Coordinates of C-alpha atoms and ligand atoms in Angstrom, one line a residue:
X1 CA 33.7 -23.5 -17.1
X2 CA 29.7 -23.4 -17.2
X3 CA 27.2 -24.1 -14.6
X4 CA 27.0 -27.4 -15.4
X5 CA 30.4 -27.8 -14.0
X6 CA 31.1 -25.0 -11.6
X7 CA 27.3 -25.3 -9.7
X8 CA 25.7 -28.3 -10.5
X9 CA 23.3 -27.8 -7.8
X10 CA 21.7 -24.4 -9.3
X11 CA 22.3 -26.2 -13.2
X12 CA 20.2 -29.0 -12.1
X13 CA 17.4 -27.1 -10.5
X14 CA 17.3 -24.8 -13.7
X15 CA 17.0 -28.4 -16.0
X16 CA 14.5 -29.6 -13.6
X17 CA 12.3 -26.4 -14.1
X18 CA 13.1 -26.7 -17.9
X19 CA 11.7 -30.2 -17.7
X20 CA 8.5 -29.0 -15.6
X21 CA 7.8 -26.1 -17.9
X22 CA 7.9 -28.3 -21.1
X23 CA 5.9 -31.2 -19.9
X24 CA 3.0 -29.2 -18.0
X25 CA 0.2 -27.4 -19.8
X26 CA 0.9 -24.0 -18.6
X27 CA -2.5 -22.1 -18.4
X28 CA -1.7 -19.8 -15.9
X29 CA -3.3 -16.4 -17.4
X30 CA -0.1 -14.3 -16.7
X31 CA 2.8 -16.7 -17.7
X32 CA 4.4 -17.2 -21.3
X33 CA 7.6 -18.5 -22.6
X34 CA 10.0 -15.8 -24.1
X35 CA 12.2 -16.4 -27.0
X36 CA 15.6 -17.7 -27.0
X37 CA 16.4 -14.1 -27.8
X38 CA 14.8 -12.3 -25.1
X39 CA 16.8 -14.7 -22.8
X40 CA 19.7 -13.9 -24.3
X41 CA 19.3 -10.6 -23.6
X42 CA 18.4 -10.9 -20.1
X43 CA 21.5 -13.4 -19.4
X44 CA 24.1 -11.0 -21.1
X45 CA 26.8 -8.6 -19.6
X46 CA 24.2 -5.9 -19.5
X47 CA 23.6 -7.1 -16.2
X48 CA 27.2 -5.9 -14.8
X49 CA 26.3 -2.5 -15.2
X50 CA 24.7 0.3 -12.5
X51 CA 23.3 2.9 -14.5
X52 CA 21.0 5.2 -12.1
X53 CA 19.7 8.2 -13.8
X54 CA 18.4 8.4 -17.3
X55 CA 19.8 8.4 -20.7
X56 CA 22.7 11.3 -21.2
X57 CA 22.1 11.9 -17.5
X58 CA 23.6 9.1 -15.3
X59 CA 25.2 9.0 -11.9
X60 CA 28.1 6.4 -12.9
X61 CA 30.7 6.4 -15.7
X62 CA 30.7 4.1 -18.6
X63 CA 27.2 4.2 -19.7
X64 CA 27.6 5.2 -23.5
X65 CA 26.5 2.0 -24.7
X66 CA 23.7 1.4 -21.9
X67 CA 22.4 4.7 -22.8
X68 CA 21.9 3.2 -26.4
X69 CA 20.2 0.4 -24.8
X70 CA 18.0 2.3 -22.9
X71 CA 17.0 4.6 -26.1
X72 CA 16.3 1.6 -28.2
X73 CA 14.1 -0.1 -25.6
X74 CA 12.1 3.5 -25.3
X75 CA 12.1 4.0 -29.2
X76 CA 10.7 0.6 -29.5
X77 CA 8.1 0.8 -27.2
X78 CA 6.7 4.1 -28.7
X79 CA 7.1 2.1 -32.1
X80 CA 5.1 -1.0 -30.7
X81 CA 2.2 1.1 -28.8
X82 CA 1.8 3.8 -31.6
X83 CA 2.5 6.5 -29.2
X84 CA 1.8 10.0 -30.5
X85 CA 4.6 12.7 -30.4
X86 CA 3.7 13.9 -27.2
X87 CA 4.0 10.6 -24.9
X88 CA 6.8 9.7 -23.2
X89 CA 8.1 6.3 -22.1
X90 CA 10.1 5.2 -19.0
X91 CA 11.3 1.6 -19.3
X92 CA 13.0 1.3 -15.8
X93 CA 10.3 0.3 -13.5
X94 CA 11.4 -3.4 -12.0
X95 CA 7.9 -5.0 -12.3
X96 CA 4.3 -4.5 -12.4
X97 CA 4.1 -3.6 -8.5
X98 CA 6.8 -0.6 -8.3
X99 CA 5.7 0.5 -11.4
X100 CA 2.0 1.1 -10.8
X101 CA 3.2 2.6 -7.1
X102 CA 5.6 4.7 -8.9
X103 CA 2.8 6.3 -10.7
X104 CA 0.6 7.1 -7.5
X105 CA 3.6 8.7 -6.1
X106 CA 4.5 10.5 -8.9
X107 CA 1.1 12.0 -9.3
X108 CA -0.7 12.0 -6.2
X109 CA -0.1 12.8 -2.4
X110 CA -0.7 10.4 0.5
X111 CA -4.7 10.1 1.1
X112 CA -5.9 11.1 -2.2
X113 CA -8.4 9.0 -3.7
X114 CA -8.4 6.4 -6.7
X115 CA -11.1 4.5 -8.2
X116 CA -10.1 1.3 -9.3
X117 CA -11.7 -2.4 -9.8
X118 CA -12.2 -4.5 -6.5
X119 CA -9.5 -7.3 -6.4
X120 CA -12.3 -9.7 -6.2
X121 CA -13.9 -8.5 -9.4
X122 CA -10.6 -9.0 -11.1
X123 CA -8.2 -5.9 -9.9
X124 CA -4.9 -6.5 -8.5
X125 CA -3.5 -5.9 -5.4
X126 CA -1.5 -2.7 -6.3
X127 CA -5.1 -1.7 -7.2
X128 CA -5.8 -0.6 -3.3
X129 CA -6.0 -3.9 -1.7
X130 CA -5.6 -3.2 1.9
X131 CA -2.7 -5.5 2.7
X132 CA -0.7 -4.0 -0.2
X133 CA 1.1 -0.8 -0.1
X134 CA -1.4 1.1 -2.4
X135 CA -4.1 0.6 0.1
X136 CA -2.4 1.6 2.9
X137 CA -1.0 5.2 1.3
X138 CA -4.2 6.1 -0.7
X139 CA -8.0 6.5 -0.3
X140 CA -9.1 3.5 -2.8
X141 CA -12.8 3.3 -3.8
X142 CA -13.6 0.4 -5.4
X143 CA -16.2 -0.5 -8.5
X144 CA -17.3 -4.2 -9.1
X145 CA -19.0 -5.8 -12.2
X146 CA -22.5 -5.9 -12.6
X147 CA -24.1 -8.6 -10.9
X148 CA -25.9 -9.9 -13.7
X149 CA -23.7 -9.3 -16.7
X150 CA -20.5 -9.8 -14.8
X151 CA -19.0 -7.1 -16.9
X152 CA -18.2 -3.6 -16.2
X153 CA -21.1 -1.3 -15.9
X154 CA -20.1 2.2 -17.3
X155 CA -23.0 4.2 -16.1
X156 CA -22.7 2.7 -12.4
X157 CA -18.6 3.6 -12.4
X158 CA -19.7 7.1 -13.7
X159 CA -22.2 7.2 -10.9
X160 CA -19.3 6.1 -8.0
X161 CA -17.1 8.4 -9.8
X162 CA -19.4 11.5 -9.5
X163 CA -20.0 10.8 -5.8
X164 CA -16.6 10.0 -4.7
X165 CA -14.7 12.7 -6.9
X166 CA -11.1 10.6 -7.5
X167 CA -8.1 12.3 -8.0
X168 CA -7.4 9.2 -10.3
X169 CA -9.4 6.8 -12.2
X170 CA -7.7 3.2 -12.8
X171 CA -8.3 0.6 -15.2
X172 CA -6.5 -2.2 -15.0
X173 CA -7.4 -6.0 -14.4
X174 CA -5.9 -9.3 -13.9
X175 CA -9.1 -11.7 -14.3
X176 CA -11.6 -9.7 -16.3
X177 CA -12.2 -11.9 -19.4
X178 CA -13.8 -8.9 -21.5
X179 CA -12.9 -6.3 -24.0
X180 CA -12.5 -3.2 -21.8
X181 CA -14.1 0.1 -23.6
X182 CA -11.1 2.4 -22.8
X183 CA -12.8 5.2 -24.6
X184 CA -15.9 5.6 -21.8
X185 CA -13.6 4.9 -19.1
X186 CA -11.7 8.3 -20.3
X187 CA -15.1 10.2 -20.9
X188 CA -15.8 9.1 -17.0
X189 CA -12.3 10.6 -15.9
X190 CA -13.0 13.7 -18.1
X191 CA -16.4 14.3 -16.7
X192 CA -14.9 14.2 -13.1
X193 CA -11.7 15.9 -13.7
X194 CA -9.4 13.1 -13.1
X195 CA -6.2 11.6 -14.3
X196 CA -6.8 8.5 -16.4
X197 CA -4.7 5.4 -16.0
X198 CA -4.8 2.0 -17.6
X199 CA -2.8 -0.8 -16.4
X200 CA -2.4 -3.2 -19.5
X201 CA -0.2 -5.7 -18.1
X202 CA -2.5 -8.7 -19.2
X203 CA -3.5 -7.5 -22.5
X204 CA -0.7 -5.7 -23.8
X205 CA 0.2 -8.0 -26.1
X206 CA -3.3 -7.8 -27.6
X207 CA -3.2 -4.2 -27.3
X208 CA 0.2 -4.2 -29.2
X209 CA -1.2 -6.6 -32.1
X210 CA -4.3 -4.6 -32.7
X211 CA -6.3 -7.6 -31.4
X212 CA -7.9 -5.2 -28.2
X213 CA -8.7 -1.6 -28.3
X214 CA -5.7 0.4 -26.9
X215 CA -6.1 3.1 -24.3
X216 CA -3.8 5.2 -26.3
X217 CA -4.2 8.2 -27.1
X218 CA -7.3 8.6 -24.9
X219 CA -5.5 8.0 -21.5
X220 CA -2.9 10.0 -19.5
X221 CA -1.0 7.3 -18.1
X222 CA -0.6 3.7 -19.4
X223 CA 1.2 1.2 -17.5
X224 CA 2.1 -2.6 -18.5
X225 CA 4.5 -5.2 -17.5
X226 CA 6.2 -7.1 -20.1
X227 CA 6.3 -10.8 -19.8
X228 CA 2.3 -11.6 -20.1
X229 CA 0.7 -11.5 -23.4
X230 CA 3.6 -9.2 -24.6
X231 CA 6.1 -12.1 -24.0
X232 CA 9.0 -10.4 -22.9
X233 CA 11.5 -10.0 -19.9
X234 CA 10.1 -9.8 -16.2
X235 CA 9.5 -6.1 -15.9
X236 CA 7.5 -3.0 -16.1
X237 CA 6.8 -0.2 -18.7
X238 CA 5.3 3.1 -18.0
X239 CA 4.0 5.5 -20.9
X240 CA 2.5 8.8 -20.3
X241 CA 1.8 12.2 -21.8
X242 CA 4.4 14.6 -21.8
X243 CA 3.0 16.7 -19.0
X244 CA 3.3 13.9 -16.4
X245 CA 6.6 12.8 -17.7
X246 CA 9.1 14.6 -14.9
X247 CA 6.9 13.5 -12.1
X248 CA 6.9 10.0 -13.1
X249 CA 10.6 9.7 -13.7
X250 CA 11.1 11.5 -10.7
X251 CA 9.1 8.9 -8.7
X252 CA 11.0 6.2 -10.4
X253 CA 14.5 7.2 -9.9
X254 CA 15.6 8.5 -7.7
X255 CA 12.1 8.3 -5.7
X256 CA 11.5 4.2 -5.5
X257 CA 14.2 2.6 -7.4
X258 CA 18.0 2.8 -7.6
X259 CA 20.2 1.2 -10.7
X260 CA 17.6 0.3 -13.8
X261 CA 18.1 -3.6 -14.8
X262 CA 19.7 -2.9 -18.0
X263 CA 19.8 -6.7 -19.2
X264 CA 15.9 -6.3 -18.6
X265 CA 15.9 -3.2 -20.8
X266 CA 17.3 -5.1 -23.6
X267 CA 14.7 -7.8 -23.1
X268 CA 12.2 -5.0 -23.4
X269 CA 13.9 -3.9 -26.9
X270 CA 14.0 -7.2 -28.5
X271 CA 10.3 -8.3 -27.2
X272 CA 8.7 -5.2 -28.7
X273 CA 10.7 -5.9 -32.1
X274 CA 9.3 -9.5 -32.0
X275 CA 5.9 -7.7 -31.3
X276 CA 6.0 -5.7 -34.5
X277 CA 6.3 -8.7 -36.4
X278 CA 3.7 -10.2 -38.5
X279 CA 3.9 -13.6 -36.8
X280 CA 3.0 -11.7 -33.5
X281 CA 0.0 -10.6 -34.7
X282 CA -1.0 -13.7 -35.9
X283 CA 0.0 -15.1 -32.4
X284 CA -2.1 -13.1 -30.3
X285 CA -5.1 -13.6 -32.6
X286 CA -4.6 -17.4 -32.1
X287 CA -4.7 -16.5 -28.1
X288 CA -8.1 -15.0 -28.5
X289 CA -9.6 -18.0 -31.0
X290 CA -7.7 -20.4 -28.4
X291 CA -9.2 -18.4 -25.5
X292 CA -12.9 -18.7 -26.9
X293 CA -12.7 -22.2 -27.8
X294 CA -11.1 -23.5 -24.4
X295 CA -14.5 -21.3 -22.9
X296 CA -16.6 -22.8 -25.2
X297 CA -15.7 -26.2 -25.0
X298 CA -15.4 -25.9 -21.0
X299 CA -19.0 -24.5 -21.1
X300 CA -19.8 -28.1 -23.2
X301 CA -18.7 -29.9 -20.4
X302 CA -21.2 -28.1 -17.9
X303 CA -18.6 -25.4 -16.6
X304 CA -20.1 -22.0 -15.6
X305 CA -18.1 -19.0 -16.8
X306 CA -17.9 -15.6 -15.4
X307 CA -19.5 -13.2 -18.0
X308 CA -20.4 -16.5 -20.0
X309 CA -17.3 -16.3 -22.1
X310 CA -14.2 -14.3 -23.0
X311 CA -13.1 -11.8 -25.4
X312 CA -9.1 -11.7 -24.6
X313 CA -6.6 -14.3 -23.5
X314 CA -8.2 -15.4 -19.9
X315 CA -11.4 -17.4 -18.6
X316 CA -12.5 -17.3 -15.3
X317 CA -14.3 -20.5 -14.1
X318 CA -16.8 -20.6 -11.4
X319 CA -16.8 -24.3 -9.7
X320 CA -19.9 -23.3 -7.4
X321 CA -21.5 -26.3 -8.9
X322 CA -18.7 -28.8 -9.0
X323 CA -18.4 -29.9 -5.6
X324 CA -15.1 -28.5 -5.5
X325 CA -13.3 -25.6 -4.0
X326 CA -10.6 -23.4 -6.2
X327 CA -7.5 -24.7 -3.9
X328 CA -8.4 -28.5 -4.2
X329 CA -9.3 -27.9 -7.8
X330 CA -5.7 -26.2 -8.4
X331 CA -3.9 -28.9 -6.8
X332 CA -5.9 -31.9 -8.6
X333 CA -5.2 -30.2 -11.8
X334 CA -1.8 -29.8 -11.0
X335 CA -1.1 -33.2 -10.2
X336 CA -2.6 -33.9 -14.0
X337 CA 0.1 -31.8 -15.4
X338 CA -2.4 -28.6 -15.8
X339 CA -1.1 -25.7 -14.4
X340 CA -3.3 -22.9 -13.4
X341 CA -4.4 -20.6 -10.5
X342 CA -7.2 -20.8 -8.0
X343 CA -9.1 -17.1 -8.3
X344 CA -11.9 -15.3 -6.7
X345 CA -15.0 -14.8 -9.0
X346 CA -17.1 -12.0 -8.4
X347 CA -19.4 -11.7 -5.3
X348 CA -17.5 -15.0 -3.8
X349 CA -18.7 -16.4 -0.8
X350 CA -15.5 -18.1 -0.1
X351 CA -12.1 -16.7 0.9
X352 CA -9.0 -15.8 -1.2
X353 CA -7.2 -18.8 0.0
X354 CA -9.8 -20.8 -1.2
X355 CA -11.9 -19.0 -3.9
X356 CA -14.9 -20.4 -6.0
X357 CA -13.0 -19.9 -9.4
X358 CA -10.4 -20.8 -11.5
X359 CA -8.4 -18.6 -14.1
X360 CA -6.9 -20.0 -17.1
X361 CA -5.2 -18.2 -19.9
X362 CA -4.0 -19.3 -23.3
X363 CA -1.0 -17.1 -23.8
X364 CA 1.6 -19.7 -23.1
X365 CA 0.3 -23.0 -24.9
X366 CA -0.5 -20.8 -28.2
X367 CA 3.5 -20.0 -27.6
X368 CA 3.7 -23.9 -28.2
X369 CA 1.7 -23.7 -31.1
X370 CA -1.4 -25.1 -29.8
X371 CA -4.8 -24.3 -31.6
X372 CA -8.5 -25.0 -30.9
X373 CA -8.3 -28.7 -31.5
X374 CA -5.8 -28.7 -28.8
X375 CA -8.3 -26.5 -26.7
X376 CA -11.1 -29.0 -26.9
X377 CA -8.5 -31.6 -25.7
X378 CA -7.3 -29.7 -22.5
X379 CA -10.9 -29.0 -21.7
X380 CA -11.8 -32.7 -21.7
X381 CA -9.1 -33.5 -19.7
X382 CA -9.9 -30.6 -17.2
X383 CA -13.3 -31.8 -17.2
X384 CA -12.3 -35.6 -16.4
X385 CA -10.3 -34.8 -14.0
X386 CA -12.5 -32.6 -11.9
X387 CA -15.1 -35.5 -12.5
X388 CA -12.9 -38.1 -11.4
X389 CA -10.0 -37.4 -9.0
X390 CA -8.3 -40.9 -9.5
X391 CA -7.6 -40.2 -13.0
X392 CA -5.0 -37.3 -12.5
X393 CA -1.6 -39.4 -12.9
X394 CA -2.7 -41.0 -16.0
X395 CA -4.0 -37.7 -17.4
X396 CA -0.3 -36.5 -16.1
X397 CA 1.3 -39.1 -18.6
X398 CA -0.8 -38.3 -21.6
X399 CA -0.3 -34.6 -21.1
X400 CA 3.2 -35.2 -21.1
X401 CA 3.3 -36.7 -24.2
X402 CA 1.0 -34.5 -25.8
X403 CA 3.0 -31.6 -25.0
X404 CA 6.1 -33.2 -26.3
X405 CA 4.4 -32.6 -29.9
X406 CA 4.3 -28.6 -28.8
X407 CA 8.1 -27.5 -28.1
X408 CA 7.9 -24.3 -26.2
X409 CA 10.0 -21.4 -27.4
X410 CA 13.0 -21.0 -25.3
X411 CA 13.0 -24.3 -23.8
Ligands
DSN1 N1 0.5 -12.1 -10.6 C1 0.0 -11.2 -11.8 C2 -1.4 -12.2 -12.4 O1 -1.1 -13.6 -12.2 O2 -2.1 -11.7 -12.8 C3 -0.3 -10.0 -11.4 O3 0.7 -9.4 -11.4

């Protein structure tokens, strides 16, 4: 019968969200527009099947096709990230938070020390925030960025690692605009005999396209969500050296999860095939070009950027000299059709609920075909609205007309 007739309420909500997504400029660094094909896999009958266990070892009957789906996704992840022969893949994590906790649970004991980036300097809740299960269960020690350069300082990270002797060193970021030197990270982990783990959730698409260096094969474990720059379904992947495979698989199932979401796993397979295309490589290169162009234009309008620019898909803007906090700026820009999120900046003196920064990312607008020229336009709107709040509604109208020229994939 179709949703429109059977449940007009839900149908209308989906249409409203579809309209919202197509009419705004989506600059949340962790969001993207997936292809129709990824959506087709997500909305398929694969959703109906329970498949506790792993391919060939399921607890329920009827998993012959599901086994093939999961094996295909695993193969495509191996190809997409060019994993060495002795690496293993688990495509079952429901998303980023369980994925990281599953690695800790598989490889560590409660109370073990983990070295990770401070949340306020660009880390993630699952990297040991006190309010998160990770911070309650493990002894996190946090490194930060250098106060002058606002970049990672590998000499300081080594000193801290040497002093605290962590069992695991985590290199993972949600708001770090610079390229990460994974080789240096791994050398630090080797020196102190720690397991090296990279959470590449934000940059996975750039890594798969060869636009950002890869932690593979240096690292022991690499995790990633699949829906940010990688442009796939809401899900997570764990890649690891074979010697960690059994412990990690057990931590995922039966340790933390039940039946895997095989529709999402099929979505991973589709996205990984897309990520192998020449078009995706160009897309990833354009993300970085756009990010740099947006950064330069924002600086031309007098905005201070953390670390003075960007190497990847995201920009962290410091509003300290702009007479407006992150919360108000986020709300104001949303009312102008520019959607982004407030964010702590390193050494922030304000609170997480109303920090000094804004985080902007170019993955979604690049999926709509926008290029450097459009980034300058976006920067000029941001500057205009922050300077004169009263023009927000007028800008919203302009943004809506502008966005129509760049149809979003999947909408
Ligand atoms: N919520 C994601 C982000 O915005 O970076 C991380 O999980």
